[in-house]
Amino acid sequence: MKEMQTGFPKGFLWGGATAANQIEGAYLEDGKGLSTSDFAAYKDPYQGEKIDNFTFNVTSKELAAYKTNPEKYLFPKRWGIDFYHRYQEDIALFAEMGFKTFRFSISWARIFPTGMEEVPNEAGLAFYDKVVDECLKYGIEPLVTISHYEMPIALTETYNGWASRELIPLFEKFAGVLFDRYKGKVKYWITFNEMNMNLNSLYTGAGILEDLIDPEEKMQVTYQASHHQFVASALAVKLAHERMPEAKIGCMINQIESYAKTTKPEDQLQALKSNQLNMFYPDVQARGEYPSYMARYFADNQIELVMEADDEKVLQEGTVDFVAISYYMSHVTEAREDAAELAGSFDSPIKNEYLELSQWDWPIDPIGLRISLMKLYDRYRLPLFVCENGLGAKDVLTGDSKVHDDYRIDYLKKHVVQMKEAIEDGVDLMGYTTWGCIDLISCGTSQMSKRYGFIYVDQDDQGQGSLERYRKDSFEWYKKIIAENGNGELK
């Protein structure tokens, strides 16, 4: 019997996480093509506390309007925080905090501008060469996400994104270029960011324009697109194992732990079904086959997946080395008419009376992270990685260039405590990368004012500001946590 692990293990990967489309900017520099994220538009003037004024889904009509008259709209992800030109400064700040790893993604459109070229864009690869080398200079392990909520917009226009199987060989080619370029330098990889969020936004998760599909076929298209991503992911995993046998490559979901609203058996059953629907994604990627419970779900919802003869074999041969999660909140569910619709959704309308809410009305539940880690490790017996966790808040930069974000420190500390407890419960936890370690453009709202970082970036929702970087109080706190993690004490 193994002895209990006390505190965080040696080699634990402390760090922070970002995404290319939320930090880089330079959206057309050095041969980069337009991506789906470049068309997440800021549509209305920002007014006080109003926050629901951004696009998370895009229609074909909107896309046409954006391309015809782009000056009418603001596209915050196009400018990001100018990481493309300031990566050295930012990585130096991460090193100052003591990061052991830095999670970032590679823009598909920066390497293959339309996704359909035969030869990659060398200038795009050269940029990531510099980012990887800058990390390694400080002893920071790069953790690379191959696809993080973006693809070349040409693939959406030509194939309607992952609705088409045509994207599978294109993604495999993209992954192969990255593996050949960074073998020996990048040891940790993730294929797709939060693939289960296809259930919330087909455009963001799969590059699909929903108005081009029959509304009655939405669930069919959602799971068919997910199947295409499963096959692409498995092929990439197999390729990584062949070309980089020393590397580790994982899958990732947005972990949504569902609690039953009451002890009523019907509510308990619905919570079980909701959790199954969420874990369906790593079930396929970690176990290499579709779980049995999905057979009835597909039958009940008239979903008939189209598979090719070798697909099941590909899934079996392309199982992941670890399971990564983002964790922001837990959910409450109950047996009601719209229960199936709410299952797997990002933010449940049923609030937990025992939990506080963030400024964006997200329930704060650190113990839910421990519960999730215990369940997932029991289920897969694979190393886990918490690669997103953080608090979005409206930080205030004081006159003396300080940000006193005790609320963020409190949030993160409580989650770190629960990770420590999970490790002592026997969970094999590889690392923890907070979201996002530096202020960036929000994925879901395209706001700059929804800040997550340890580093304040001077920019507002309209892209105005000096872009200067300032250390928040949480910067020094996280630096201390990383330095002291060896003894398991959290101060």
Short mmCIF file of N, CA and C in Angstrom, two decimals, residues 211-302:
data_model
loop_
_atom_site.label_atom_id
_atom_site.label_comp_id
_atom_site.label_asym_id
_atom_site.label_seq_id
_atom_site.Cartn_x
_atom_site.Cartn_y
_atom_site.Cartn_z
N ASP A 211 -26.65 28.93 -37.60
CA ASP A 211 -27.77 29.26 -38.48
C ASP A 211 -27.67 28.53 -39.82
N LEU A 212 -26.56 27.85 -40.06
CA LEU A 212 -26.42 27.08 -41.30
C LEU A 212 -26.84 25.63 -41.12
N ILE A 213 -27.28 25.29 -39.91
CA ILE A 213 -27.76 23.93 -39.66
C ILE A 213 -29.22 23.99 -39.24
N ASP A 214 -29.92 22.91 -39.47
CA ASP A 214 -31.32 22.80 -39.07
C ASP A 214 -31.38 22.82 -37.54
N PRO A 215 -32.18 23.72 -36.94
CA PRO A 215 -32.28 23.76 -35.48
C PRO A 215 -32.62 22.41 -34.86
N GLU A 216 -33.41 21.62 -35.56
CA GLU A 216 -33.76 20.30 -35.04
C GLU A 216 -32.59 19.33 -35.10
N GLU A 217 -31.56 19.69 -35.85
CA GLU A 217 -30.39 18.83 -35.98
C GLU A 217 -29.22 19.29 -35.11
N LYS A 218 -29.46 20.28 -34.25
CA LYS A 218 -28.35 20.85 -33.48
C LYS A 218 -27.63 19.81 -32.63
N MET A 219 -28.38 18.97 -31.91
CA MET A 219 -27.72 17.96 -31.06
C MET A 219 -26.96 16.97 -31.92
N GLN A 220 -27.54 16.58 -33.04
CA GLN A 220 -26.85 15.67 -33.96
C GLN A 220 -25.54 16.27 -34.41
N VAL A 221 -25.56 17.53 -34.82
CA VAL A 221 -24.35 18.19 -35.30
C VAL A 221 -23.34 18.35 -34.17
N THR A 222 -23.83 18.68 -32.97
CA THR A 222 -22.93 18.86 -31.82
C THR A 222 -22.12 17.61 -31.55
N TYR A 223 -22.79 16.47 -31.50
CA TYR A 223 -22.08 15.23 -31.17
C TYR A 223 -21.31 14.67 -32.36
N GLN A 224 -21.77 14.97 -33.59
CA GLN A 224 -20.98 14.57 -34.75
C GLN A 224 -19.68 15.37 -34.80
N ALA A 225 -19.77 16.68 -34.53
CA ALA A 225 -18.57 17.51 -34.48
C ALA A 225 -17.63 17.03 -33.38
N SER A 226 -18.20 16.67 -32.22
CA SER A 226 -17.38 16.16 -31.12
C SER A 226 -16.68 14.87 -31.53
N HIS A 227 -17.40 14.02 -32.27
CA HIS A 227 -16.77 12.77 -32.73
C HIS A 227 -15.59 13.07 -33.64
N HIS A 228 -15.76 14.02 -34.55
CA HIS A 228 -14.65 14.37 -35.43
C HIS A 228 -13.46 14.87 -34.61
N GLN A 229 -13.72 15.64 -33.55
CA GLN A 229 -12.64 16.11 -32.69
C GLN A 229 -12.01 14.96 -31.90
N PHE A 230 -12.83 14.01 -31.46
CA PHE A 230 -12.28 12.83 -30.78
C PHE A 230 -11.29 12.10 -31.67
N VAL A 231 -11.67 11.88 -32.92
CA VAL A 231 -10.79 11.16 -33.85
C VAL A 231 -9.53 11.97 -34.11
N ALA A 232 -9.69 13.28 -34.32
CA ALA A 232 -8.52 14.13 -34.56
C ALA A 232 -7.60 14.13 -33.35
N SER A 233 -8.18 14.21 -32.16
CA SER A 233 -7.38 14.19 -30.93
C SER A 233 -6.62 12.87 -30.80
N ALA A 234 -7.30 11.76 -31.04
CA ALA A 234 -6.66 10.44 -30.92
C ALA A 234 -5.52 10.29 -31.92
N LEU A 235 -5.72 10.77 -33.13
CA LEU A 235 -4.65 10.71 -34.14
C LEU A 235 -3.46 11.56 -33.70
N ALA A 236 -3.74 12.73 -33.11
CA ALA A 236 -2.66 13.59 -32.63
C ALA A 236 -1.92 12.94 -31.47
N VAL A 237 -2.65 12.30 -30.57
CA VAL A 237 -2.01 11.61 -29.43
C VAL A 237 -1.10 10.50 -29.94
N LYS A 238 -1.60 9.70 -30.88
CA LYS A 238 -0.79 8.61 -31.43
C LYS A 238 0.45 9.16 -32.11
N LEU A 239 0.29 10.25 -32.85
CA LEU A 239 1.42 10.88 -33.53
C LEU A 239 2.44 11.40 -32.52
N ALA A 240 1.95 12.00 -31.45
CA ALA A 240 2.85 12.52 -30.41
C ALA A 240 3.65 11.39 -29.77
N HIS A 241 2.99 10.27 -29.50
CA HIS A 241 3.70 9.14 -28.89
C HIS A 241 4.77 8.57 -29.82
N GLU A 242 4.50 8.64 -31.11
CA GLU A 242 5.47 8.12 -32.09
C GLU A 242 6.66 9.06 -32.24
N ARG A 243 6.41 10.35 -32.29
CA ARG A 243 7.47 11.31 -32.59
C ARG A 243 8.13 11.88 -31.34
N MET A 244 7.43 11.84 -30.21
CA MET A 244 7.97 12.39 -28.96
C MET A 244 7.67 11.43 -27.82
N PRO A 245 8.31 10.27 -27.80
CA PRO A 245 7.96 9.26 -26.79
C PRO A 245 8.15 9.72 -25.35
N GLU A 246 8.95 10.75 -25.15
CA GLU A 246 9.18 11.24 -23.78
C GLU A 246 8.12 12.25 -23.35
N ALA A 247 7.31 12.72 -24.27
CA ALA A 247 6.32 13.76 -23.97
C ALA A 247 5.04 13.16 -23.40
N LYS A 248 4.25 14.00 -22.74
CA LYS A 248 2.95 13.62 -22.20
C LYS A 248 1.88 14.50 -22.87
N ILE A 249 0.82 13.86 -23.34
CA ILE A 249 -0.24 14.60 -24.04
C ILE A 249 -1.59 14.22 -23.45
N GLY A 250 -2.39 15.24 -23.14
CA GLY A 250 -3.64 15.00 -22.43
C GLY A 250 -4.85 15.60 -23.11
N CYS A 251 -6.00 15.31 -22.54
CA CYS A 251 -7.26 15.92 -22.95
C CYS A 251 -7.67 16.92 -21.87
N MET A 252 -8.73 17.68 -22.13
CA MET A 252 -9.16 18.68 -21.16
C MET A 252 -10.66 18.92 -21.26
N ILE A 253 -11.28 19.09 -20.10
CA ILE A 253 -12.68 19.48 -20.04
C ILE A 253 -12.85 20.63 -19.05
N ASN A 254 -13.94 21.35 -19.21
CA ASN A 254 -14.39 22.27 -18.17
C ASN A 254 -15.17 21.42 -17.18
N GLN A 255 -14.57 21.14 -16.04
CA GLN A 255 -15.20 20.26 -15.06
C GLN A 255 -16.37 20.97 -14.38
N ILE A 256 -17.55 20.40 -14.55
CA ILE A 256 -18.77 20.98 -14.00
C ILE A 256 -19.37 19.95 -13.05
N GLU A 257 -19.05 20.04 -11.78
CA GLU A 257 -19.58 19.11 -10.78
C GLU A 257 -21.02 19.47 -10.46
N SER A 258 -21.94 18.54 -10.72
CA SER A 258 -23.36 18.80 -10.51
C SER A 258 -23.84 18.18 -9.21
N TYR A 259 -24.48 19.00 -8.38
CA TYR A 259 -25.11 18.53 -7.15
C TYR A 259 -26.62 18.42 -7.37
N ALA A 260 -27.24 17.46 -6.74
CA ALA A 260 -28.70 17.38 -6.75
C ALA A 260 -29.27 18.45 -5.82
N LYS A 261 -30.37 19.08 -6.25
CA LYS A 261 -30.97 20.14 -5.44
C LYS A 261 -31.53 19.60 -4.14
N THR A 262 -32.06 18.38 -4.18
CA THR A 262 -32.64 17.77 -2.98
C THR A 262 -32.20 16.31 -2.91
N THR A 263 -32.64 15.65 -1.86
CA THR A 263 -32.37 14.21 -1.73
C THR A 263 -33.41 13.38 -2.46
N LYS A 264 -34.35 14.02 -3.11
CA LYS A 264 -35.35 13.31 -3.90
C LYS A 264 -34.64 12.44 -4.93
N PRO A 265 -34.96 11.15 -5.04
CA PRO A 265 -34.25 10.27 -5.97
C PRO A 265 -34.21 10.80 -7.41
N GLU A 266 -35.28 11.45 -7.86
CA GLU A 266 -35.29 11.97 -9.22
C GLU A 266 -34.22 13.06 -9.41
N ASP A 267 -34.02 13.88 -8.39
CA ASP A 267 -32.97 14.90 -8.47
C ASP A 267 -31.58 14.26 -8.44
N GLN A 268 -31.42 13.24 -7.61
CA GLN A 268 -30.14 12.53 -7.53
C GLN A 268 -29.81 11.88 -8.87
N LEU A 269 -30.83 11.30 -9.50
CA LEU A 269 -30.60 10.66 -10.80
C LEU A 269 -30.20 11.70 -11.85
N GLN A 270 -30.85 12.87 -11.81
CA GLN A 270 -30.51 13.90 -12.78
C GLN A 270 -29.09 14.40 -12.58
N ALA A 271 -28.66 14.52 -11.32
CA ALA A 271 -27.27 14.93 -11.05
C ALA A 271 -26.29 13.90 -11.62
N LEU A 272 -26.62 12.63 -11.46
CA LEU A 272 -25.77 11.57 -12.02
C LEU A 272 -25.68 11.70 -13.53
N LYS A 273 -26.84 11.91 -14.18
CA LYS A 273 -26.86 12.04 -15.64
C LYS A 273 -26.08 13.27 -16.11
N SER A 274 -26.21 14.37 -15.37
CA SER A 274 -25.48 15.58 -15.73
C SER A 274 -23.99 15.37 -15.64
N ASN A 275 -23.55 14.70 -14.59
CA ASN A 275 -22.13 14.44 -14.43
C ASN A 275 -21.62 13.47 -15.51
N GLN A 276 -22.44 12.49 -15.88
CA GLN A 276 -22.05 11.57 -16.94
C GLN A 276 -21.86 12.32 -18.26
N LEU A 277 -22.79 13.23 -18.56
CA LEU A 277 -22.71 13.97 -19.81
C LEU A 277 -21.44 14.81 -19.87
N ASN A 278 -21.01 15.32 -18.72
CA ASN A 278 -19.79 16.11 -18.66
C ASN A 278 -18.55 15.24 -18.83
N MET A 279 -18.55 14.09 -18.15
CA MET A 279 -17.38 13.21 -18.18
C MET A 279 -17.35 12.31 -19.40
N PHE A 280 -18.40 12.37 -20.22
CA PHE A 280 -18.41 11.63 -21.48
C PHE A 280 -17.17 11.94 -22.31
N TYR A 281 -16.76 13.19 -22.31
CA TYR A 281 -15.62 13.59 -23.16
C TYR A 281 -14.31 12.93 -22.73
N PRO A 282 -13.89 13.03 -21.47
CA PRO A 282 -12.68 12.29 -21.09
C PRO A 282 -12.88 10.78 -21.06
N ASP A 283 -14.13 10.32 -20.90
CA ASP A 283 -14.35 8.87 -20.98
C ASP A 283 -13.87 8.34 -22.33
N VAL A 284 -14.21 9.04 -23.41
CA VAL A 284 -13.79 8.61 -24.74
C VAL A 284 -12.28 8.75 -24.90
N GLN A 285 -11.73 9.87 -24.44
CA GLN A 285 -10.31 10.15 -24.70
C GLN A 285 -9.37 9.39 -23.77
N ALA A 286 -9.82 9.08 -22.57
CA ALA A 286 -8.96 8.35 -21.63
C ALA A 286 -9.16 6.84 -21.71
N ARG A 287 -10.38 6.41 -22.04
CA ARG A 287 -10.67 4.98 -22.10
C ARG A 287 -10.63 4.43 -23.51
N GLY A 288 -10.73 5.31 -24.50
CA GLY A 288 -10.60 4.88 -25.88
C GLY A 288 -11.85 4.28 -26.48
N GLU A 289 -13.01 4.55 -25.89
CA GLU A 289 -14.26 4.04 -26.43
C GLU A 289 -15.42 4.86 -25.89
N TYR A 290 -16.54 4.79 -26.61
CA TYR A 290 -17.74 5.47 -26.15
C TYR A 290 -18.32 4.73 -24.95
N PRO A 291 -18.68 5.45 -23.88
CA PRO A 291 -19.24 4.78 -22.70
C PRO A 291 -20.64 4.24 -22.99
N SER A 292 -21.01 3.18 -22.30
CA SER A 292 -22.28 2.50 -22.55
C SER A 292 -23.48 3.38 -22.27
N TYR A 293 -23.35 4.30 -21.29
CA TYR A 293 -24.52 5.12 -20.95
C TYR A 293 -24.93 6.06 -22.07
N MET A 294 -24.01 6.35 -23.02
CA MET A 294 -24.36 7.26 -24.10
C MET A 294 -25.23 6.59 -25.16
N ALA A 295 -25.28 5.26 -25.18
CA ALA A 295 -26.11 4.58 -26.17
C ALA A 295 -27.58 4.97 -25.99
N ARG A 296 -28.04 4.96 -24.74
CA ARG A 296 -29.43 5.34 -24.51
C ARG A 296 -29.63 6.84 -24.75
N TYR A 297 -28.65 7.64 -24.34
CA TYR A 297 -28.77 9.09 -24.54
C TYR A 297 -28.91 9.41 -26.03
N PHE A 298 -28.08 8.77 -26.84
CA PHE A 298 -28.17 9.00 -28.29
C PHE A 298 -29.52 8.51 -28.84
N ALA A 299 -29.97 7.35 -28.37
CA ALA A 299 -31.25 6.82 -28.84
C ALA A 299 -32.41 7.73 -28.44
N ASP A 300 -32.40 8.20 -27.19
CA ASP A 300 -33.48 9.06 -26.70
C ASP A 300 -33.54 10.39 -27.44
N ASN A 301 -32.39 10.84 -27.94
CA ASN A 301 -32.32 12.15 -28.60
C ASN A 301 -32.16 12.04 -30.11
N GLN A 302 -32.43 10.85 -30.67
CA GLN A 302 -32.40 10.61 -32.11
C GLN A 302 -31.06 11.05 -32.73
#
